[in-house]
mmCIF file of C-alpha atoms in Angstrom:
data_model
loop_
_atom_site.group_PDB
_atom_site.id
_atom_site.type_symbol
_atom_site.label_atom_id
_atom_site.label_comp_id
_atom_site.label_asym_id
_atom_site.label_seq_id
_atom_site.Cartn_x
_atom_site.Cartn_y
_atom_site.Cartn_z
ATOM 1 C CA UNK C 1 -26.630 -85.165 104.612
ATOM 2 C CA UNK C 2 -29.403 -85.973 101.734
ATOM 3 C CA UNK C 3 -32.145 -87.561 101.746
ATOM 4 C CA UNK C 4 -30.503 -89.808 98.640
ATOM 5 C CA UNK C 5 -29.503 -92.616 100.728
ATOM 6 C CA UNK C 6 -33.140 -92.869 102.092
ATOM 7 C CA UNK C 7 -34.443 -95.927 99.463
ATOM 8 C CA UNK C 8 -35.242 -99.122 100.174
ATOM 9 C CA UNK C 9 -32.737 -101.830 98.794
ATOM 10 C CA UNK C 10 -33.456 -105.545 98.322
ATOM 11 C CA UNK C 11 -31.667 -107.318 101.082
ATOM 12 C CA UNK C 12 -28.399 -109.830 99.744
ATOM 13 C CA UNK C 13 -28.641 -112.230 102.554
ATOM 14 C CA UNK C 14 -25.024 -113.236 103.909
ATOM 15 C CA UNK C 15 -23.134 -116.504 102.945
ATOM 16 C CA UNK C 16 -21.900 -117.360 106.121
ATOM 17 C CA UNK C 17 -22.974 -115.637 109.698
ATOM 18 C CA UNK C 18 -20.211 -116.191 112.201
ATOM 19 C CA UNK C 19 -20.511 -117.880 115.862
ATOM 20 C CA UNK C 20 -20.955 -114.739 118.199
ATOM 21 C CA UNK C 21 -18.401 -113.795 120.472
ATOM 22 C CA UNK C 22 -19.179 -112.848 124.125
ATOM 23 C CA UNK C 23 -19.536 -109.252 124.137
ATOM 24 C CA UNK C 24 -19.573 -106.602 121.185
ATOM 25 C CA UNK C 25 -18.457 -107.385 117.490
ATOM 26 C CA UNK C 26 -16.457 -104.059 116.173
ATOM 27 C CA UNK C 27 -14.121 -104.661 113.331
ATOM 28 C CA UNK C 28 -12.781 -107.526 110.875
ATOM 29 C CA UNK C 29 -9.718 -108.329 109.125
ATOM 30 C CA UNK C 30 -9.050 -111.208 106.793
ATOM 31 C CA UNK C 31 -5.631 -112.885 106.483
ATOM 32 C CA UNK C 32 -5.273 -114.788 103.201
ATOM 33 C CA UNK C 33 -3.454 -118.175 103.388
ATOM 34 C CA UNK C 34 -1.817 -118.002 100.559
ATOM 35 C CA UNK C 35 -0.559 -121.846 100.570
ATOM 36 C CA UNK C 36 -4.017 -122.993 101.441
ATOM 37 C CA UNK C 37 -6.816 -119.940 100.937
ATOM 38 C CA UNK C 38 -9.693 -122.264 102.053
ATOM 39 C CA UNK C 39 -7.659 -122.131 105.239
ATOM 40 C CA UNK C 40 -8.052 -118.395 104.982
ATOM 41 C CA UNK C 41 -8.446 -116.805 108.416
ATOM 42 C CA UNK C 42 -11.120 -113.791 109.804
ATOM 43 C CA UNK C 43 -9.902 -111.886 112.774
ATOM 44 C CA UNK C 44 -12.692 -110.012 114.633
ATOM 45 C CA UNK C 45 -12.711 -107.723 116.883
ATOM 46 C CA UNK C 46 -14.409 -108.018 120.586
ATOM 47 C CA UNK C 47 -14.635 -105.129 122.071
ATOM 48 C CA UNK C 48 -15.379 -105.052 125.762
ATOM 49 C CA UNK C 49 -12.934 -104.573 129.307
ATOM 50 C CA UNK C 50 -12.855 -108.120 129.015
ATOM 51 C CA UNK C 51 -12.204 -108.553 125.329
ATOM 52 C CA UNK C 52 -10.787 -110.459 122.424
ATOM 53 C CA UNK C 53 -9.848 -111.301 119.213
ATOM 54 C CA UNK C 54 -11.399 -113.780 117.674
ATOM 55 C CA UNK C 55 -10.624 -116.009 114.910
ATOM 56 C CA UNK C 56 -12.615 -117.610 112.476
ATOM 57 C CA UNK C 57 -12.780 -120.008 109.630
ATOM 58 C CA UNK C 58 -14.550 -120.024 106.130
ATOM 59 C CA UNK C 59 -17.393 -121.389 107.792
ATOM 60 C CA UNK C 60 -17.962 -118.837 110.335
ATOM 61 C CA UNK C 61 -16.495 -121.423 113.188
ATOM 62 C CA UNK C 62 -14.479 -119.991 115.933
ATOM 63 C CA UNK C 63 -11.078 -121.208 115.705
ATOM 64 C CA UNK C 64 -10.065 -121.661 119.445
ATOM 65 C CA UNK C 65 -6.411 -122.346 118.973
ATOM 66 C CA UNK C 66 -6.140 -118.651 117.168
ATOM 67 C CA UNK C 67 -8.745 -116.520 118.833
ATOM 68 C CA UNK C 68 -6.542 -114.982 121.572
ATOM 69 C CA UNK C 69 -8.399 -113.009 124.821
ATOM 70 C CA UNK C 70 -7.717 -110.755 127.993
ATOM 71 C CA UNK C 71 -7.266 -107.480 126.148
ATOM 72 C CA UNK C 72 -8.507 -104.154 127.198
ATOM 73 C CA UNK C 73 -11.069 -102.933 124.637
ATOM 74 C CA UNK C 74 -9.799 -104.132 121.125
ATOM 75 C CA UNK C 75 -10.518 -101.862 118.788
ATOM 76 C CA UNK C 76 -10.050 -101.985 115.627
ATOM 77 C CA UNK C 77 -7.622 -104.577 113.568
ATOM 78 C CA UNK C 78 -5.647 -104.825 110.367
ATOM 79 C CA UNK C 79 -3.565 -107.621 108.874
ATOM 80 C CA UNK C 80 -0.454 -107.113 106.535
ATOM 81 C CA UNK C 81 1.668 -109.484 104.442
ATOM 82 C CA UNK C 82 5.398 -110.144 104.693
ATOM 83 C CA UNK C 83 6.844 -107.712 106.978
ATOM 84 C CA UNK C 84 10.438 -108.027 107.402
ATOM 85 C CA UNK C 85 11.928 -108.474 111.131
ATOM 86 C CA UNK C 86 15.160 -107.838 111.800
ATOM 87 C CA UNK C 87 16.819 -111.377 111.304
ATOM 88 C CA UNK C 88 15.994 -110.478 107.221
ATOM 89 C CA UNK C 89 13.012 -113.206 107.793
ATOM 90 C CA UNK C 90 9.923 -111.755 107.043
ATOM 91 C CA UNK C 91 5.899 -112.959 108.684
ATOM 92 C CA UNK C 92 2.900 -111.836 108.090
ATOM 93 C CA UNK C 93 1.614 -109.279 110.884
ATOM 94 C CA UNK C 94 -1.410 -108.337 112.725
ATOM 95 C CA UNK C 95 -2.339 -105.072 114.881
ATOM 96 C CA UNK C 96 -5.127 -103.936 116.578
ATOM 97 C CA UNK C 97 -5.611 -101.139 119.202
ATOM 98 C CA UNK C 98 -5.978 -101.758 122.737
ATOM 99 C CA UNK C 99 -8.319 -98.692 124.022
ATOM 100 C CA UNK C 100 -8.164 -99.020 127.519
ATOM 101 C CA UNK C 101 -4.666 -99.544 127.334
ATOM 102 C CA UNK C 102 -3.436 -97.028 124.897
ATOM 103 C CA UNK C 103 -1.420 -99.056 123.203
ATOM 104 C CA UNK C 104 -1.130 -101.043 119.949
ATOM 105 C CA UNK C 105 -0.343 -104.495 119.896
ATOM 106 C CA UNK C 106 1.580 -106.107 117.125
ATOM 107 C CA UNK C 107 1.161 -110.084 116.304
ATOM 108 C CA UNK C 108 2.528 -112.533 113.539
ATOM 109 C CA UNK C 109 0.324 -114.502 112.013
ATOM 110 C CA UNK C 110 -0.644 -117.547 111.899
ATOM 111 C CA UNK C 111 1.542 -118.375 114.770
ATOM 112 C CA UNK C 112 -0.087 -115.156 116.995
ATOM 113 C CA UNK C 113 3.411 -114.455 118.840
ATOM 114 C CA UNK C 114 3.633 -111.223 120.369
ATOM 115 C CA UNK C 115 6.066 -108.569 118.260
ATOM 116 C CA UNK C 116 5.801 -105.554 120.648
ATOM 117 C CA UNK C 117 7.133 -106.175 123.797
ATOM 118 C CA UNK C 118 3.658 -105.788 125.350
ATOM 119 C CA UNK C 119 2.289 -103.157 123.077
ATOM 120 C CA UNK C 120 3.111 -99.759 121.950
ATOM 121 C CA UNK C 121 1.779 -96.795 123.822
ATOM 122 C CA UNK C 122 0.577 -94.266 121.524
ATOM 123 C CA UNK C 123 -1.082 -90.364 121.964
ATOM 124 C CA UNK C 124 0.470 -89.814 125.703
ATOM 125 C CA UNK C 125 0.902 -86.202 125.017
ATOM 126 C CA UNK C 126 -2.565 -85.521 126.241
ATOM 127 C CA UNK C 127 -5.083 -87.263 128.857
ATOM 128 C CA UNK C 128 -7.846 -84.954 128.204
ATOM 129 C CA UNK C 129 -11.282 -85.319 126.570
ATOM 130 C CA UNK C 130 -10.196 -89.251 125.780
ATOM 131 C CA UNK C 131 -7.117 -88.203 122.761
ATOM 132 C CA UNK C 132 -5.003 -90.602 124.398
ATOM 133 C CA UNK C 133 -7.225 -93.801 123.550
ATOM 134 C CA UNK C 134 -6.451 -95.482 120.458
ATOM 135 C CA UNK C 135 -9.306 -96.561 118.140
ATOM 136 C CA UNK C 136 -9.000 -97.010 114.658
ATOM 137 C CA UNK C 137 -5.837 -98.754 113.133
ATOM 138 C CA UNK C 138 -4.766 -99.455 109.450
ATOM 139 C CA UNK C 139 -1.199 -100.698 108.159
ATOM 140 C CA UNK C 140 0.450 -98.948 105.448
ATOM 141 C CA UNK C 141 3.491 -101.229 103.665
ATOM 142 C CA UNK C 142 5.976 -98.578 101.379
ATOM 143 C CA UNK C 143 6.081 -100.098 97.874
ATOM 144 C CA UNK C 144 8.956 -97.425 97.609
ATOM 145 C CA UNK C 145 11.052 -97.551 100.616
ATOM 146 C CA UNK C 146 9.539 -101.009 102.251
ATOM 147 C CA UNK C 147 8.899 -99.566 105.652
ATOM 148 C CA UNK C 148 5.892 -101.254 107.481
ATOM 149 C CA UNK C 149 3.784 -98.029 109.730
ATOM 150 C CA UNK C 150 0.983 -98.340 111.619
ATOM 151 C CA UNK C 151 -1.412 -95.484 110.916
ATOM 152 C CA UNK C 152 -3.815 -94.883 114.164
ATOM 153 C CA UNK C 153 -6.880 -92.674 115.110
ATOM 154 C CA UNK C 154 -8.420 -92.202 118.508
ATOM 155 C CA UNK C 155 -11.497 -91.363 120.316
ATOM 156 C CA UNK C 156 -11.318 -87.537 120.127
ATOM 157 C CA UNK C 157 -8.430 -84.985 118.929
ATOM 158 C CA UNK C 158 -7.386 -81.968 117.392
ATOM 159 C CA UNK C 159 -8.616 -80.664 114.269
ATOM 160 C CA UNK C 160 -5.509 -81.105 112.883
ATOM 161 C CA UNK C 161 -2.946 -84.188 113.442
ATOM 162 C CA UNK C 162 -5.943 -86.476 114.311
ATOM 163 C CA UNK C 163 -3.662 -89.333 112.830
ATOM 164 C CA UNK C 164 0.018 -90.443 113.815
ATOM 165 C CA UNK C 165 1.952 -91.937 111.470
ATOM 166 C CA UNK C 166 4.261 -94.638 113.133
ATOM 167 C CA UNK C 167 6.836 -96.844 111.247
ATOM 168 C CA UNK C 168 7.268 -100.365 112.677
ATOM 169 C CA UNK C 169 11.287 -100.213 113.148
ATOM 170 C CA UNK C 170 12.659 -104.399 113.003
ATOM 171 C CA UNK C 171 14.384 -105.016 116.731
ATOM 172 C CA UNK C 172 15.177 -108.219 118.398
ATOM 173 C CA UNK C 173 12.249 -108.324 120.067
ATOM 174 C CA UNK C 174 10.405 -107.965 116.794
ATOM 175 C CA UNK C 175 9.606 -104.428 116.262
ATOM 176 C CA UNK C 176 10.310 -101.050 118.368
ATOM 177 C CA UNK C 177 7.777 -98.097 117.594
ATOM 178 C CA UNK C 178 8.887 -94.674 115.832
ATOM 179 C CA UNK C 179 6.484 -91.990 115.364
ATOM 180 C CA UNK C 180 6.964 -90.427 112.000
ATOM 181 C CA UNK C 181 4.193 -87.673 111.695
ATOM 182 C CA UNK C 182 0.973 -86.339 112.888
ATOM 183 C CA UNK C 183 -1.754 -85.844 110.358
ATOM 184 C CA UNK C 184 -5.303 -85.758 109.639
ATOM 185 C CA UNK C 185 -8.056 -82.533 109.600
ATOM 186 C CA UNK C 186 -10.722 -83.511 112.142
ATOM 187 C CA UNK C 187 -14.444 -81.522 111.847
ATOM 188 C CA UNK C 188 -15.264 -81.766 115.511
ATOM 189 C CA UNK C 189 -18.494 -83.168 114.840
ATOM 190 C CA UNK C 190 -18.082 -86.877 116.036
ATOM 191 C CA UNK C 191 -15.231 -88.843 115.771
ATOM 192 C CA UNK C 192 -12.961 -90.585 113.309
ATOM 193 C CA UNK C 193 -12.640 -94.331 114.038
ATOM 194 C CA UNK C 194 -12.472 -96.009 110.611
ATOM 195 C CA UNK C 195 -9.122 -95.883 108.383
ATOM 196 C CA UNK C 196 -7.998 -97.881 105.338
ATOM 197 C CA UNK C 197 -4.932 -97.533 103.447
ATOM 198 C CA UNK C 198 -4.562 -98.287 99.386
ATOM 199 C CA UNK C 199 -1.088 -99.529 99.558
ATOM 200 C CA UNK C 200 -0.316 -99.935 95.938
ATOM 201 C CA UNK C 201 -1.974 -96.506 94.923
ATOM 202 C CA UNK C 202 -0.858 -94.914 97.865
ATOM 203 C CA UNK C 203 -3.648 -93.517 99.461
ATOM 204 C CA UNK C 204 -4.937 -92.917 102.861
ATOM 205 C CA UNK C 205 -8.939 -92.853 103.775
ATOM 206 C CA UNK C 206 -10.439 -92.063 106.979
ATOM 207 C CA UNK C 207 -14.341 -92.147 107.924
ATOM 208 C CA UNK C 208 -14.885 -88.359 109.853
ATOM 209 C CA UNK C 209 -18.310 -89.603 110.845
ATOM 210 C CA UNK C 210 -20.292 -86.600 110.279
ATOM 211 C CA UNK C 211 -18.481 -84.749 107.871
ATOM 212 C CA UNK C 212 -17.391 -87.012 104.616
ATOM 213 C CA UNK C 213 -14.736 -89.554 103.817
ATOM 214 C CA UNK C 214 -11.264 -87.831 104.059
ATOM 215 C CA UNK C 215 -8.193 -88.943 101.931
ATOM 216 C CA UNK C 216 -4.807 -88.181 102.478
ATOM 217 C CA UNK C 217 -1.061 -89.139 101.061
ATOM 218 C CA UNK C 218 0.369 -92.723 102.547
ATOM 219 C CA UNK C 219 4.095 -91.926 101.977
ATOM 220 C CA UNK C 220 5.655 -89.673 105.061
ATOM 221 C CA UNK C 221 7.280 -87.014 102.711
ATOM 222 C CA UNK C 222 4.635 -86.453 100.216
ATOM 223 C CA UNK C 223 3.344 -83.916 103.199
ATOM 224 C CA UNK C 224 0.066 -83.786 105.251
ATOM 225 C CA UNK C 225 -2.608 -82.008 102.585
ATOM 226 C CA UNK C 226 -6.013 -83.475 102.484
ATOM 227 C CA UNK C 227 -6.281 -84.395 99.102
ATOM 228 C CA UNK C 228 -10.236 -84.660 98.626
ATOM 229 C CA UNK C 229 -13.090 -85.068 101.562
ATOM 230 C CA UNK C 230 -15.872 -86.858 99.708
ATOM 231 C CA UNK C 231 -19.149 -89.149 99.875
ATOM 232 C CA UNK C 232 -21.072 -87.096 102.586
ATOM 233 C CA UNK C 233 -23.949 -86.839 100.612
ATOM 234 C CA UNK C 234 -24.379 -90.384 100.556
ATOM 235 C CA UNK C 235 -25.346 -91.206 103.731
ATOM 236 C CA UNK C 236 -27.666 -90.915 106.324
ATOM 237 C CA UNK C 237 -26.125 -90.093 109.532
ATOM 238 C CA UNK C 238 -22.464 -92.045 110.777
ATOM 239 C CA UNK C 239 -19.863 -92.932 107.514
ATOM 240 C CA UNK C 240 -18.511 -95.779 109.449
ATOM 241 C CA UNK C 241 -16.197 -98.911 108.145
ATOM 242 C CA UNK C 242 -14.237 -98.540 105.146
ATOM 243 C CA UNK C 243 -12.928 -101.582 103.206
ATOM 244 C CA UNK C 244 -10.934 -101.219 99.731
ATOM 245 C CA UNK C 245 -10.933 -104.167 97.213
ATOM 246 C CA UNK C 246 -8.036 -103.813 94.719
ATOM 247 C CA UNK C 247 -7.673 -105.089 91.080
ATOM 248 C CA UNK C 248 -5.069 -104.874 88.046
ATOM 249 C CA UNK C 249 -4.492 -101.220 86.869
ATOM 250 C CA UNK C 250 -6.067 -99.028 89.920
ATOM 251 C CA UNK C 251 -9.570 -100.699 89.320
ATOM 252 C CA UNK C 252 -11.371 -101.064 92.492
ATOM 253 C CA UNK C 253 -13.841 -100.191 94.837
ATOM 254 C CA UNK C 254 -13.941 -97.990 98.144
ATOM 255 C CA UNK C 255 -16.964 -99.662 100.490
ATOM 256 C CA UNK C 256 -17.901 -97.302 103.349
ATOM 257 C CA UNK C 257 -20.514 -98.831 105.667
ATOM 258 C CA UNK C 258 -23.593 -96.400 106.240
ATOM 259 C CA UNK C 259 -24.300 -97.701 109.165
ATOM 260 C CA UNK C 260 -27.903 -95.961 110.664
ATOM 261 C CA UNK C 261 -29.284 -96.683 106.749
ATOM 262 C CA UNK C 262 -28.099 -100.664 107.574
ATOM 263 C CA UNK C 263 -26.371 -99.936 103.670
ATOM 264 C CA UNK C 264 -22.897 -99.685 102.266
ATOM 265 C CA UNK C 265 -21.838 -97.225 99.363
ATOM 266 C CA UNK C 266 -19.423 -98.070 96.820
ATOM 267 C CA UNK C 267 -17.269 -95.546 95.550
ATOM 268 C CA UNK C 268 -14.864 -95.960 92.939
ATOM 269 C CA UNK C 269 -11.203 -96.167 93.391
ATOM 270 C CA UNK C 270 -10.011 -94.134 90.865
ATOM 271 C CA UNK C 271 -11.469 -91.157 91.415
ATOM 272 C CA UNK C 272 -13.767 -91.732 94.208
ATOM 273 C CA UNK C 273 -17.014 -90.879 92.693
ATOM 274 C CA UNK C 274 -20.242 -92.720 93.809
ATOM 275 C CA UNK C 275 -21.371 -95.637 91.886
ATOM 276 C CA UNK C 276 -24.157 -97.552 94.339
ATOM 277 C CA UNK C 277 -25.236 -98.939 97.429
ATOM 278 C CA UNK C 278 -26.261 -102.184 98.781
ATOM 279 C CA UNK C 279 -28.627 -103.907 101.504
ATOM 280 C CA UNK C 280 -26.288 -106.558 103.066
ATOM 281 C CA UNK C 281 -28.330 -107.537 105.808
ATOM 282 C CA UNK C 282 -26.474 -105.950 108.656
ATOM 283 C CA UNK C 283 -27.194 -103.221 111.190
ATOM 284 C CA UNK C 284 -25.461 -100.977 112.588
ATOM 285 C CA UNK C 285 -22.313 -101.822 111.311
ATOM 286 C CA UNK C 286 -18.936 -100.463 112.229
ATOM 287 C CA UNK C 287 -16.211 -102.494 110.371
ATOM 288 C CA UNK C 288 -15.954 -104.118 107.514
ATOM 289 C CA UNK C 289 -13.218 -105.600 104.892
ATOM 290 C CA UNK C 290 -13.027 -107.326 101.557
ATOM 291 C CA UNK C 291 -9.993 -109.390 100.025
ATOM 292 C CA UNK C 292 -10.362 -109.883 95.888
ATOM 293 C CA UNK C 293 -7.927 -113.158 96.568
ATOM 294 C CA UNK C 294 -9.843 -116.341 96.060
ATOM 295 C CA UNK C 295 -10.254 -118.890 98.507
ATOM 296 C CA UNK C 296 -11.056 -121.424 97.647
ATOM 297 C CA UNK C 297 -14.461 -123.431 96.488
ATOM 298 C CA UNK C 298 -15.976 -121.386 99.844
ATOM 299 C CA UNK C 299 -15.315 -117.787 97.806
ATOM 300 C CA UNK C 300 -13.820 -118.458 94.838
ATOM 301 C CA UNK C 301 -14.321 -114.750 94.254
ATOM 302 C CA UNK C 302 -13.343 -113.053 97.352
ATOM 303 C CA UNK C 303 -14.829 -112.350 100.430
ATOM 304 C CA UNK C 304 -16.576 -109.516 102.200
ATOM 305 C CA UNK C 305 -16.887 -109.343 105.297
ATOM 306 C CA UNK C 306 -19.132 -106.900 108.376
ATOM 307 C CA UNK C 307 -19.961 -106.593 111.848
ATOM 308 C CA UNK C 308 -23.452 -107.119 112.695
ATOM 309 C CA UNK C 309 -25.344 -105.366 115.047
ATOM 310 C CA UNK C 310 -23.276 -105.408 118.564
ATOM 311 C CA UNK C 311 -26.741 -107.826 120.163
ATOM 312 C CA UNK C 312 -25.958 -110.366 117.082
ATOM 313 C CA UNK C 313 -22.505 -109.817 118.409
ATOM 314 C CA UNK C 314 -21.608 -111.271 114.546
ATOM 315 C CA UNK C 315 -20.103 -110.890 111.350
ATOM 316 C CA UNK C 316 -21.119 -111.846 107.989
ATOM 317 C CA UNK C 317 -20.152 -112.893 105.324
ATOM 318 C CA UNK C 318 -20.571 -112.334 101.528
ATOM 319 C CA UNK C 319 -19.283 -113.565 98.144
ATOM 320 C CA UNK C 320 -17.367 -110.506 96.298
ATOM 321 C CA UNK C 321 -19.171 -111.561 93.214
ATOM 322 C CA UNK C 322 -22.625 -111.046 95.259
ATOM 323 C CA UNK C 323 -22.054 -107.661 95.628
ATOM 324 C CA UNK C 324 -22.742 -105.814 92.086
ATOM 325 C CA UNK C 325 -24.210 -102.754 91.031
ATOM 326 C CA UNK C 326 -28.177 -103.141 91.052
ATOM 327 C CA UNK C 327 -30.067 -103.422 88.309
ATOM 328 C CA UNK C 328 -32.515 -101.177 89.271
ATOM 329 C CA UNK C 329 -30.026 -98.421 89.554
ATOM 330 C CA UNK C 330 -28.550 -98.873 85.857
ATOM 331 C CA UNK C 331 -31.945 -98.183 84.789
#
């Protein structure tokens, strides 16, 4: 990887810096309140033996009554908007992985009921070299069909099929689990922990942390080719978190953490070419997202948000409108 990503960036200081949890920050996911945004919700990830996820408010605050504990090394965690169950109702959803349990959980939210039965096991076709524990988890909502899948990586795998594909099928219990495909080229080199899927332009991306940013088809039957593997260049050692912001007409932003540089690079969504980094005072950060929604007088422009180095055990938080191109770099 170049020596590109090597400069020295002014430092945008957060908005808001969370309460810490208790063991090891990992991964973020806001759910919008769409009836109330300033009653928007952060889910965080704390992964440890004796872990949680936490829940947080606009101001950083842990909200007690939300955060919900005694999981098995949670992972990574995604939220998703009106999911239909099989009464024809429909809730907003939550999923995370459990590692140590390899399994995925499935929540609605607000209300945090399970929808899972206990959790889904997932990769039990191998117990070697740690390919059966779940890491990295992104939801993928069909604006064709409406299906709801849960697309999940793990610790190590295959070069090829790194990824299963599994649709969320409505049952009375909420929802029963049916794999739909195995996908995914893996280099070898590390691991692949961070996914994000483009719902409305269809797209999957997935962090292969020492080889480049891969991005694949979202829709089961437009078939398994990679369609690009970009961004390597860009950074200095791990490509870590990836969060996509979304606006009108395919405009947009992919933001992949570079996580030993203590940067993030911005990619654009159309066609995925590199437009800048910036210093947002974290280190060594894993996950991140962004929502463009407002909420509120707290971010009337959207929100960023990413894990701060695992002794912080925090997240920040950042205005969307903080985070533009630098000066110095139209220049």
């Amino acid at each position: 990887m170049l020596a590109s990503c090597g400069q020295q960036l002014p430092e945008i200081a957060p908005d808001v810096v969370t309460e810490k949890t208790l063991h090891d920050t990992d991964d973020p996911a806001i759910w919008v309140n769409r009836e109330n945004p300033e009653e928007s919700i952060v889910f965080g990830t704390d992964k440890d033996t004796d872990g949680a996820i936490y829940a947080f408010d606009l101001d950083g605050k842990v909200i007690e009554a939300k955060t919900m504990r005694n999981f098995k090394r949670p992972n990574n965690v995604d939220v998703e908007y009106d999911v239909k169950l099989s009464d024809s109702t429909v809730t907003d959803i939550m999923i995370f992985t459990e590692r140590e349990r390899e399994q995925i959980r499935v929540f609605s939210v607000p209300d945090m009921k399970p929808l899972d039965n206990g959790g889904f096991k997932v990769f039990q076709d191998t117990r070697e070299n740690e390919m059966s524990l779940p890491m990295g988890v992104s939801i993928y909502k069909s604006p064709q069909s409406g299906k709801t899948y849960a697309i999940v990586g793990r610790k190590n795998g295959p070069k090829e099929g790194y990824l299963h594909q599994i649709e969320l099928v409505p049952s009375e219990k909420g929802f029963t689990p049916k794999l739909v495909r195995e996908f995914g080229l893996f280099s070898g080199k590390k691991e692949i922990e961070a996914i994000a899927v483009d719902d409305e332009l269809g797209f999957v991306y997935c962090s292969d942390e020492g080889d480049g940013i891969r991005k694949y088809y979202a829709e089961p039957d437009m078939g398994n080719k990679e369609i690009a593997i970009f961004g390597a260049e860009h950074f200095k050692d791990d490509i870590e978190g990836i969060a996509i912001s979304t606006y009108p007409d395919g405009k947009g932003q992919i933001i992949v953490s570079n996580q030993q540089q203590g940067t993030f690079n911005f990619f654009n969504r159309e066609d995925n070419s590199f437009e800048y980094a910036l210093n947002l005072g974290t280190t060594e950060t894993d996950g991140c997202e962004v929502t463009t929604a407002s909420l509120g007088d707290k971010f009337p422009n959207g929100l960023f948000v990413s894990m701060n180095d695992n002794g912080e055990k925090n997240f920040f938080y950042h205005d969307l409108s903080r985070l533009k191109k630098p000066v110095e770099a139209e220049k």
